[in-house]
CSV table of C-alpha atoms in Angstrom, one decimal:
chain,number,residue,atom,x,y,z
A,18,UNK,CA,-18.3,-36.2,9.9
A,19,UNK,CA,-14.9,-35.8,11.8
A,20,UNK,CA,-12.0,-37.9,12.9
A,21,UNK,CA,-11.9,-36.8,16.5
A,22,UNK,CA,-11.3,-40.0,18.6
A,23,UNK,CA,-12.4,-39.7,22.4
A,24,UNK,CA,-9.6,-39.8,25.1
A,25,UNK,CA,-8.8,-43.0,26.7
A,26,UNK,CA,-8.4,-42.5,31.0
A,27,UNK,CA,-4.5,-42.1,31.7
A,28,UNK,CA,-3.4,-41.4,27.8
A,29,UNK,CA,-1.1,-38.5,27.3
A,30,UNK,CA,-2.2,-35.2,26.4
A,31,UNK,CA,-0.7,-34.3,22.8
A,32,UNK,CA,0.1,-30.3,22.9
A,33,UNK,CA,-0.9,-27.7,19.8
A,34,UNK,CA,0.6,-24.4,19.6
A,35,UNK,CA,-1.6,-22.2,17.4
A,36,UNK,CA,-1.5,-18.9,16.3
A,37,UNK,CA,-4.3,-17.0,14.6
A,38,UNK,CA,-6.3,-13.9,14.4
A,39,UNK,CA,-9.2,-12.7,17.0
A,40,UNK,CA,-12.8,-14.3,16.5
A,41,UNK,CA,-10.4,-17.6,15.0
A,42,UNK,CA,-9.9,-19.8,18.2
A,43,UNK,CA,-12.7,-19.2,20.6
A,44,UNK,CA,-12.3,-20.7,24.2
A,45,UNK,CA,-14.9,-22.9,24.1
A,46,UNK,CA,-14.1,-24.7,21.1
A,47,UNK,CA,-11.0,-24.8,22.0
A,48,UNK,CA,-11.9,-26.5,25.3
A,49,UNK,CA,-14.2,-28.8,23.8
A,50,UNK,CA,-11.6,-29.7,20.7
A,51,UNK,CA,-9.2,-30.3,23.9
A,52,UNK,CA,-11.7,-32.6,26.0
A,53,UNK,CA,-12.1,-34.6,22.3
A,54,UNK,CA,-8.7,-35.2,22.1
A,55,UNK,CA,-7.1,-35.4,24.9
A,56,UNK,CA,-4.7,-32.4,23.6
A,57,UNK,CA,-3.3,-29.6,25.3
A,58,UNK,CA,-4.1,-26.5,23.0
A,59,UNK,CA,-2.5,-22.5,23.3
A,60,UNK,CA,-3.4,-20.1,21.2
A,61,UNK,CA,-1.8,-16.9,20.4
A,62,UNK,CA,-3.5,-14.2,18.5
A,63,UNK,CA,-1.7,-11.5,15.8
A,64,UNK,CA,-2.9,-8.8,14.6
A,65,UNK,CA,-1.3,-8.1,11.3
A,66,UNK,CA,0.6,-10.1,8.9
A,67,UNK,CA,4.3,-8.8,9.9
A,68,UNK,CA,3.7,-10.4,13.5
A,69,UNK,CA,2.7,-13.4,12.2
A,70,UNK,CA,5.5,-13.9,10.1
A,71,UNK,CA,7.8,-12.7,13.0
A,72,UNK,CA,6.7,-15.4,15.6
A,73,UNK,CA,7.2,-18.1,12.7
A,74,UNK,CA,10.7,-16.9,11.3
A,75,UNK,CA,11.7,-16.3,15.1
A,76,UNK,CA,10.5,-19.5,16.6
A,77,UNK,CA,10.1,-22.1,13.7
A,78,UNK,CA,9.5,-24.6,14.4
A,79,UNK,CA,7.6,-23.5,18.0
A,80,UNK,CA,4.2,-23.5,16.6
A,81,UNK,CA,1.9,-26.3,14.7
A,82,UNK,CA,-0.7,-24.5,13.2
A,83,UNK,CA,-0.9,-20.7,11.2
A,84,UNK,CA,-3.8,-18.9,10.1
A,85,UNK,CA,-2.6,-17.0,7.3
A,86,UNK,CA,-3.7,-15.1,4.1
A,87,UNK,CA,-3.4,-16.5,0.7
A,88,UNK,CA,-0.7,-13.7,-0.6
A,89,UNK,CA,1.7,-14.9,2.4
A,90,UNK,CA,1.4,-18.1,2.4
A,91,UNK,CA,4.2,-18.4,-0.6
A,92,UNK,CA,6.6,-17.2,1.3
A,93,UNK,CA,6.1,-19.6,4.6
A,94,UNK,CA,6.8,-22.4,1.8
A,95,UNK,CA,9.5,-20.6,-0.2
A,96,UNK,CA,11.3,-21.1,3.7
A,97,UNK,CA,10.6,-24.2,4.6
A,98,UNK,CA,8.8,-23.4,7.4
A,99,UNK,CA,4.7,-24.8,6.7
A,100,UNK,CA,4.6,-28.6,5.3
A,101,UNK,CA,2.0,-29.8,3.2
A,102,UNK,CA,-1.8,-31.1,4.4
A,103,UNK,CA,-2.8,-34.5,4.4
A,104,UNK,CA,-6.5,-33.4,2.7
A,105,UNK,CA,-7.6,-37.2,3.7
A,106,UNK,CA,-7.4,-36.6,7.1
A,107,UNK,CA,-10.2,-33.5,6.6
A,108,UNK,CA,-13.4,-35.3,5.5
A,109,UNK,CA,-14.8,-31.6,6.5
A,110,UNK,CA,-13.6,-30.3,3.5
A,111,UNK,CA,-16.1,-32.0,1.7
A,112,UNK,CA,-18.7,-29.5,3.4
A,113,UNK,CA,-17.2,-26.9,1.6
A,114,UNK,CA,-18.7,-24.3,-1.3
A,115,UNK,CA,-17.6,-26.0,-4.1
A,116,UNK,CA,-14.6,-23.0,-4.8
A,117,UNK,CA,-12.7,-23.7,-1.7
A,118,UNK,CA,-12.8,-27.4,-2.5
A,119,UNK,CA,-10.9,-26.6,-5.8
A,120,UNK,CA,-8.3,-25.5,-4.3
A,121,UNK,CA,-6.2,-25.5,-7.9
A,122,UNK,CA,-8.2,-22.5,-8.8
A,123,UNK,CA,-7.2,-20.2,-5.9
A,124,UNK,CA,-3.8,-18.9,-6.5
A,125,UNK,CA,-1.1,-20.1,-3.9
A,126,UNK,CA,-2.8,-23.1,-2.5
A,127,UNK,CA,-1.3,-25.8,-4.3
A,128,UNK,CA,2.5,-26.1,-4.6
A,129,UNK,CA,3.9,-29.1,-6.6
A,130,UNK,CA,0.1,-30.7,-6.8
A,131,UNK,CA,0.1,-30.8,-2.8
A,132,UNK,CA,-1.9,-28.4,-0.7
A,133,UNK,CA,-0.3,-26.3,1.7
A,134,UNK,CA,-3.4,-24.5,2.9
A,135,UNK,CA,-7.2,-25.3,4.2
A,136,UNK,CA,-9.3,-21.9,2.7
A,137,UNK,CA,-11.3,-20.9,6.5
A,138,UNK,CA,-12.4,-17.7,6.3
A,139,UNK,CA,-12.5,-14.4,3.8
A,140,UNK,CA,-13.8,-10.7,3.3
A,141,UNK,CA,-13.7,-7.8,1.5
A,142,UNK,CA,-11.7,-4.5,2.5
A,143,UNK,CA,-13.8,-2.0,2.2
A,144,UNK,CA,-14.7,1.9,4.1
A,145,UNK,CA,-16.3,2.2,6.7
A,146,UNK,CA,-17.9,5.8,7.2
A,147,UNK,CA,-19.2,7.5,10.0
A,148,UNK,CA,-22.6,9.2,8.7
A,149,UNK,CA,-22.6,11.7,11.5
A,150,UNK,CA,-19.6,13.1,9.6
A,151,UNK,CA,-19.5,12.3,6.0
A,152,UNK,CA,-23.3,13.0,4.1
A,153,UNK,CA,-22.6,11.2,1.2
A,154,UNK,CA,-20.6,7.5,1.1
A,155,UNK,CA,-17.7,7.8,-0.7
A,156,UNK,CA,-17.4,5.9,-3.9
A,157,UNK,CA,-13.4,5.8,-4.3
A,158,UNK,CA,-10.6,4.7,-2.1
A,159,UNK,CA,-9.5,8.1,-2.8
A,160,UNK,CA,-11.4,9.1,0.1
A,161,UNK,CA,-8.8,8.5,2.6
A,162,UNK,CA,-7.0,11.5,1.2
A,163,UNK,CA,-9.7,13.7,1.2
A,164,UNK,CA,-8.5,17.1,2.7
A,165,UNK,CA,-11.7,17.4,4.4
A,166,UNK,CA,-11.2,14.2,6.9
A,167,UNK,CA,-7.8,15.5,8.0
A,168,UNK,CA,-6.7,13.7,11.3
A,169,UNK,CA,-10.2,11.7,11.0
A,170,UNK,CA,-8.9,8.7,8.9
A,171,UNK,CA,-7.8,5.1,10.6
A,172,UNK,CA,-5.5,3.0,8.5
A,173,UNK,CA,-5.1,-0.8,9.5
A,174,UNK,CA,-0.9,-1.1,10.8
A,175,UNK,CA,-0.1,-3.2,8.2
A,176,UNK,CA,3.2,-3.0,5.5
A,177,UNK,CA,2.0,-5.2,2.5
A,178,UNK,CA,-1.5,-4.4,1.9
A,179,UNK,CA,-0.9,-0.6,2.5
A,180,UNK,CA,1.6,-0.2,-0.1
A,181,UNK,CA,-1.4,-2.4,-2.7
A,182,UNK,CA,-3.8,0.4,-1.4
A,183,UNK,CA,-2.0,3.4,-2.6
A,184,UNK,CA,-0.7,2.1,-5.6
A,185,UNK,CA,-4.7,1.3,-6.7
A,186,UNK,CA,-5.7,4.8,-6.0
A,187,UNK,CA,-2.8,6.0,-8.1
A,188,UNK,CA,-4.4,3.5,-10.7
A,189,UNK,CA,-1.6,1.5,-10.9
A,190,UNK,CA,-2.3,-2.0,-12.8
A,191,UNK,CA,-0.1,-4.2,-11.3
A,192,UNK,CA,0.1,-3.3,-7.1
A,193,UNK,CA,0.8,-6.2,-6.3
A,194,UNK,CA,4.3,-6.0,-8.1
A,195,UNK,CA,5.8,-2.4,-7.8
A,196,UNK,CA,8.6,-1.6,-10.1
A,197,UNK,CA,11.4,0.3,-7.7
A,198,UNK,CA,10.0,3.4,-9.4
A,199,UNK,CA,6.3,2.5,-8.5
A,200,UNK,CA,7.1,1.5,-5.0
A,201,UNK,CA,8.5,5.1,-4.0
A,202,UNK,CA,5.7,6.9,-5.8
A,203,UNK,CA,3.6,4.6,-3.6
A,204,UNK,CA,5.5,5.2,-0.1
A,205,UNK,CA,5.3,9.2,-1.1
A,206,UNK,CA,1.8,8.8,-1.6
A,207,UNK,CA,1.6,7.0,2.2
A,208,UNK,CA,3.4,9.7,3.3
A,209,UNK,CA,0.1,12.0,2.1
A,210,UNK,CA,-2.3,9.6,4.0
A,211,UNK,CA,-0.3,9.9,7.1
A,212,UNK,CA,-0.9,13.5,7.1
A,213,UNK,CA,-4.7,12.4,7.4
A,214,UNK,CA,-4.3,10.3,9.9
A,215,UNK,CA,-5.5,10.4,13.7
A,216,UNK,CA,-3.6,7.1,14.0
A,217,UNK,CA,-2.9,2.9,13.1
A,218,UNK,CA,-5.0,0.1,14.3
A,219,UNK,CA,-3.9,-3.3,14.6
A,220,UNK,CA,-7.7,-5.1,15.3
A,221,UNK,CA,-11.6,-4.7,15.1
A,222,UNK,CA,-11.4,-3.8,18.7
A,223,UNK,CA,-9.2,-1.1,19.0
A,224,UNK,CA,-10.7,0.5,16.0
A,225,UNK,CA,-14.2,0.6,18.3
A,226,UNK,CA,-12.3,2.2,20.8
A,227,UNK,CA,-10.9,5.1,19.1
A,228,UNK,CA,-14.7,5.4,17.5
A,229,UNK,CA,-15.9,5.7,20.8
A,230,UNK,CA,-13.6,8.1,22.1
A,231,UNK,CA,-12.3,10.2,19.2
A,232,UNK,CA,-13.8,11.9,16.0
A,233,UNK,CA,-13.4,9.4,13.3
A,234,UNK,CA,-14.8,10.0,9.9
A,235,UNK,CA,-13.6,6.7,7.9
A,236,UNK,CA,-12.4,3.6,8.3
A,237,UNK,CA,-10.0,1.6,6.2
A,238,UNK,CA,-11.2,-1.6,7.0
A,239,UNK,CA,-9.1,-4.4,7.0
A,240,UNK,CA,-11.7,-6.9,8.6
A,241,UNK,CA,-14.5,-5.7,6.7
A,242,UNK,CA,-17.9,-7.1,7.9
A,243,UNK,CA,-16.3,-8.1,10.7
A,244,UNK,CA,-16.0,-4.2,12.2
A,245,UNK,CA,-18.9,-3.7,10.8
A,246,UNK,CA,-20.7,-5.8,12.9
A,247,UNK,CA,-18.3,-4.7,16.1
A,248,UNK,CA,-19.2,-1.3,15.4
A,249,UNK,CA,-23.0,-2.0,15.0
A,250,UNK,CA,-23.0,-3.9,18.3
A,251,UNK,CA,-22.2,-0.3,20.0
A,252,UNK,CA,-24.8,1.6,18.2
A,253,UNK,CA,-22.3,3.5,16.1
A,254,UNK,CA,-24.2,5.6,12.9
A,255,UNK,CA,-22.1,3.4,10.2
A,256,UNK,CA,-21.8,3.0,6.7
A,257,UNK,CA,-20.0,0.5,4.9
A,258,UNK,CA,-19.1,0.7,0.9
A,259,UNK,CA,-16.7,-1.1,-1.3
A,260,UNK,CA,-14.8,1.4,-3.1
A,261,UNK,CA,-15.6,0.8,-7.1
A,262,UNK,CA,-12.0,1.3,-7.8
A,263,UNK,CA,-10.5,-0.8,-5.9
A,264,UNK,CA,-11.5,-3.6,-3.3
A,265,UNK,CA,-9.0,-6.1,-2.2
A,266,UNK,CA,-10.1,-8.7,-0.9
A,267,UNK,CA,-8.3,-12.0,1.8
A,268,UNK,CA,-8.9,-15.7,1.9
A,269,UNK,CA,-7.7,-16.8,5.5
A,270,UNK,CA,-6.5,-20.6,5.9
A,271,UNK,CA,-5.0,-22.8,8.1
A,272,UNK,CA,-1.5,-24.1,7.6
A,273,UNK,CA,0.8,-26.5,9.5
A,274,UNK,CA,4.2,-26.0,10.4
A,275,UNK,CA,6.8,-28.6,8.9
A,276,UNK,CA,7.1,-30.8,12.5
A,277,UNK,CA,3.3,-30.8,13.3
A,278,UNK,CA,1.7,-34.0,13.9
A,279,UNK,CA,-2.0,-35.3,12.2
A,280,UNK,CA,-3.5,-33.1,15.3
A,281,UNK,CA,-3.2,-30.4,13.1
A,282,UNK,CA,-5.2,-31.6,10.5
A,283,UNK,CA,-7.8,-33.0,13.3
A,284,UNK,CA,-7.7,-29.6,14.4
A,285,UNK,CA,-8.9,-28.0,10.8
A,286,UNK,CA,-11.3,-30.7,10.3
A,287,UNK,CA,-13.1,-29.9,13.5
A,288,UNK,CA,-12.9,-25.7,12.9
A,289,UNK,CA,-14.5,-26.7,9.3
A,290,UNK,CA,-17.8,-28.0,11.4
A,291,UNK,CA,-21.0,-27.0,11.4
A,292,UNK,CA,-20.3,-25.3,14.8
A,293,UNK,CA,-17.4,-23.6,14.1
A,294,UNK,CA,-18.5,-22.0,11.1
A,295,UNK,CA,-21.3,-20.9,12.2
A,296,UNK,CA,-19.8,-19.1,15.3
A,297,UNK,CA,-17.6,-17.3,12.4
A,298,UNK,CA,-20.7,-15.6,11.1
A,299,UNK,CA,-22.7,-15.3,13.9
A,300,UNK,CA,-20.8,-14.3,16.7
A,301,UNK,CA,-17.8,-12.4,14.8
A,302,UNK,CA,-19.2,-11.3,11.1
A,303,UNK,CA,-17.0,-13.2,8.8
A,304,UNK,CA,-17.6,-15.3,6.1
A,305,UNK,CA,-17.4,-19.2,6.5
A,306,UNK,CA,-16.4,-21.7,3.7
A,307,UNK,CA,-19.1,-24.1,3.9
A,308,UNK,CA,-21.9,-21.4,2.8
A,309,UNK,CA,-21.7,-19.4,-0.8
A,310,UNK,CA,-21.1,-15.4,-0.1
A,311,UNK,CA,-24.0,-12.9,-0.6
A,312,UNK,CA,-23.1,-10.7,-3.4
A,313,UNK,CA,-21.0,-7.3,-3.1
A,314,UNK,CA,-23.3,-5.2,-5.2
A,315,UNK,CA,-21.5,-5.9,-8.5
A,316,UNK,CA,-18.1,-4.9,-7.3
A,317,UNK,CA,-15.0,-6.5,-8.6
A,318,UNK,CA,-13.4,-7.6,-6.0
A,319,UNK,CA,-9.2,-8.0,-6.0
A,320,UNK,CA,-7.7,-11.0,-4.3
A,321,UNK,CA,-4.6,-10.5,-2.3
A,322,UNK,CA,-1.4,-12.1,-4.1
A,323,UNK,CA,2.0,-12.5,-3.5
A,324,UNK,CA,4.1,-9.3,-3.4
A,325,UNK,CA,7.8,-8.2,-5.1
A,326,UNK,CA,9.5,-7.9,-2.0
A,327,UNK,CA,7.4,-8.1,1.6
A,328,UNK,CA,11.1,-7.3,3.1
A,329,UNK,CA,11.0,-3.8,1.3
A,330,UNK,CA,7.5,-3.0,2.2
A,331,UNK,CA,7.8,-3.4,5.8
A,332,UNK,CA,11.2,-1.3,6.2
A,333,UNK,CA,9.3,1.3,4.1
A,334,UNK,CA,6.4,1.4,5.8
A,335,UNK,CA,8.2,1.4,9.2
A,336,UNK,CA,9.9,4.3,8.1
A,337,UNK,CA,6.4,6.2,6.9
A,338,UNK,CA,4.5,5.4,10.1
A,339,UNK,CA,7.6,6.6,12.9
A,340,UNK,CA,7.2,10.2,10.7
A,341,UNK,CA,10.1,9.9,7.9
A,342,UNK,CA,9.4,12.9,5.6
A,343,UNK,CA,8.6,13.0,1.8
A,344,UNK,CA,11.8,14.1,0.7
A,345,UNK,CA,13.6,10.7,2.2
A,346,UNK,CA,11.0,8.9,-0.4
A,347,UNK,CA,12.3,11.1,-3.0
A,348,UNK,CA,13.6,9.4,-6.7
C-alpha cells in the first residue's frame, strides 16, 4: 500500500536531498523511487553521528530527509532544524512490528504528542573477534583493553557512543549522563584504549579493509550484524558476541528537515516496503522494522539515549584520538 502517484509527461521534477548511512539509499531504489515520482533524488552518505550533525547545523535547511539515531534526534528538535511527520501520509507504517508502531514507547520519538521520527532500522553493538587470534570469545567489553591485543583493537570514530562505552566498562550506572567528574575518568580511560589501538574506522567497509591487510584481533562494532555479514562475505574466521556487561544498542529513523515537502514522507513510506526492507536484511545485514528480531541470547540490551553534553564529548574525544596525553585529562 503506498501513496506514490505516477509522473504525468512534461510535470516538473520535485528535488530530495538526503543524507544517510551506507546500505540506507541503494541506487536502484532510488532510481525507481525517482521514475515513481517524477523527483530528482541525491544522496549523501555519513559515517558517524558528528558528520551528520555537521552537514545539518552547517547547511540547514539544505537537506529534506536525515537518517539519524534515536539519542540524537533530541537535539535536531531542541534546534529547530527537523519538523514533525505527517504519520497519515505513511500507510507503510502499518506494516510495522507492533513496537515501532508505538512509537510513545521508544524514548525520543514523540515530542509534544507529534512524531518527529519513522523507526527504519536497528542493531546491537557488539565484538567482533578474529578466532585466528583470540581462542576464547570474550565475554566483557573489557576486552578492548586487554594488554594482550595491544595495537590489534579497531574502535568505531565516533565521540558520543565512545565516551557511553568506557563509562560501562568502568560500571558506571548512568553513561549516558556523566557527572564532570565521571566524564574525565571516562576520557582517561579512552586515553588507555588508544594505547590499544591500530587505529578508528568510520564504516563496515574500511573496517574489512584493515582486516584484510593488517593483524586485527577485535572489533568494536558499531554496525553490528551488518560487519558481520561484510566480513563473512570475505571469508574472514569471525566471531561475533554481545558483551554481558554491556551492549548498547541504535534504532535508526528517518526524519524531515523543517522546509521539506510531503515527498519526504512519500519517500519513508516507500523505504518502509516490502522491497526495501528486505534489501536491509538481505543484501546489507540489518534489521528491518516490519519483521520481529531474533533473540540476542538473553542479553540485555541498552538503547542509546540522549547525552549531558554531545558538544563536550566531541572536543574531548577529538583531543584523545589526535594523541592528547593522560595528564591533560587529569582532575
Amino acid at each position: 500500500m503506498g501513496l506514490l502517484v505516477l509522473a504525468l509527461p512534461g510535470q516538473a521534477k520535485q528535488q530530495l536531498k538526503i543524507l544517510a548511512w551506507e546500505g540506507y539509499a541503494d541506487a536502484d531504489l532510488v532510481a525507481e523511487f525517482e521514475q515513481q515520482t517524477n523527483s530528482k533524488v541525491e544522496v549523501t552518505l555519513v559515517y558517524s553521528d558528528d558528520e551528520l550533525w555537521n552537514h545539518i547545523s552547517q547547511s540547514n535547511p539544505g537537506y529534506d530527509l536525515i537518517a539519524v539515531n534515536t539519542a540524537e534526534l533530541q537535539r535536531y528538535i531542541e534546534k529547530g532544524y527537523v519538523r514533525p511527520v505527517d504519520i497519515e501520509l505513511i500507510p507503510n507504517i502499518q506494516q510495522q512490528d507492533a513496537r515501532f508502531q508505538n512509537r510513545e514507547h521508544i524514548p525520543g520519538l514523540v515530542n509534544q504528542g507529534k512524531s518527529y521520527a519513522i523507526p527504519y532500522t536497528y542493531s546491537e553493538m557488539g565484538l567482533i573477534y578474529n578466532r585466528q587470534l583470540v581462542h576464547q570469545p570474550p565475554e566483557s567489553i573489557n576486552a578492548l583493553w586487554d594488554p594482550a591485543y595491544a595495537g590489534k583493537v579497531l574502535a568505531f570514530n565516533t565521540s558520543n557512543h565512545n565516551f557511553t562505552l568506557a563509562a560501562l566498562s568502568l560500571g558506571m550506572v548512568k553513561p549516558f549522563q556523566l557527572s564532570d567528574e565521571e566524564l574525565t575518568v571516562s576520557a582517561q580511560r579512552l586515553v588507555e584504549l588508544r594505547r590499544n589501538l591500530l587505529t578508528v574506522y568510520s564504516s563496515p567497509q574500511e573496517a574489512v579493509k584493515l582486516f584484510k591487510t593488517q593483524e586485527i584481533a577485535l572489533i568494536y562494532a558499531n554496525y553490528g550484524s551488518q560487519q558481520v555479514k561484510a566480513l563473512a562475505d570475505i571469508g574472514a574466521d569471525v566471531g561475533y558476541v554481545l558483551p554481558k556487561n554491556g551492549t548498547l544498542a541504535w534504532l535508526d529513523c528517518w526524519a524531515i528537515s523543517k522546509n521539506a515537502g510531503p515527498l519526504a514522507e512519500q519517500w519513508i513510506n516507500f523505504m518502509l516496503g516490502e522491497t526495501a526492507s528486505q534489501r536491509l536484511s538481505h543484501s546489507h545485514g540489518l534489521a528491518n522494522t516490519r519483521e520481529a528480531s531474533a533473540t540476542h541470547h538473553n542479553t540485555e540490551l541498552i538503547w542509546l539515549e540522549p547525552v549531558e553534553n554531545s558538544e563536550t564529548r566531541t572536543q574531548l574525544w577529538e583531543q584523545i584520538i589526535s594523541g592528547d596525553v593522560m595528564e591533560r585529562f587529569a582532575r
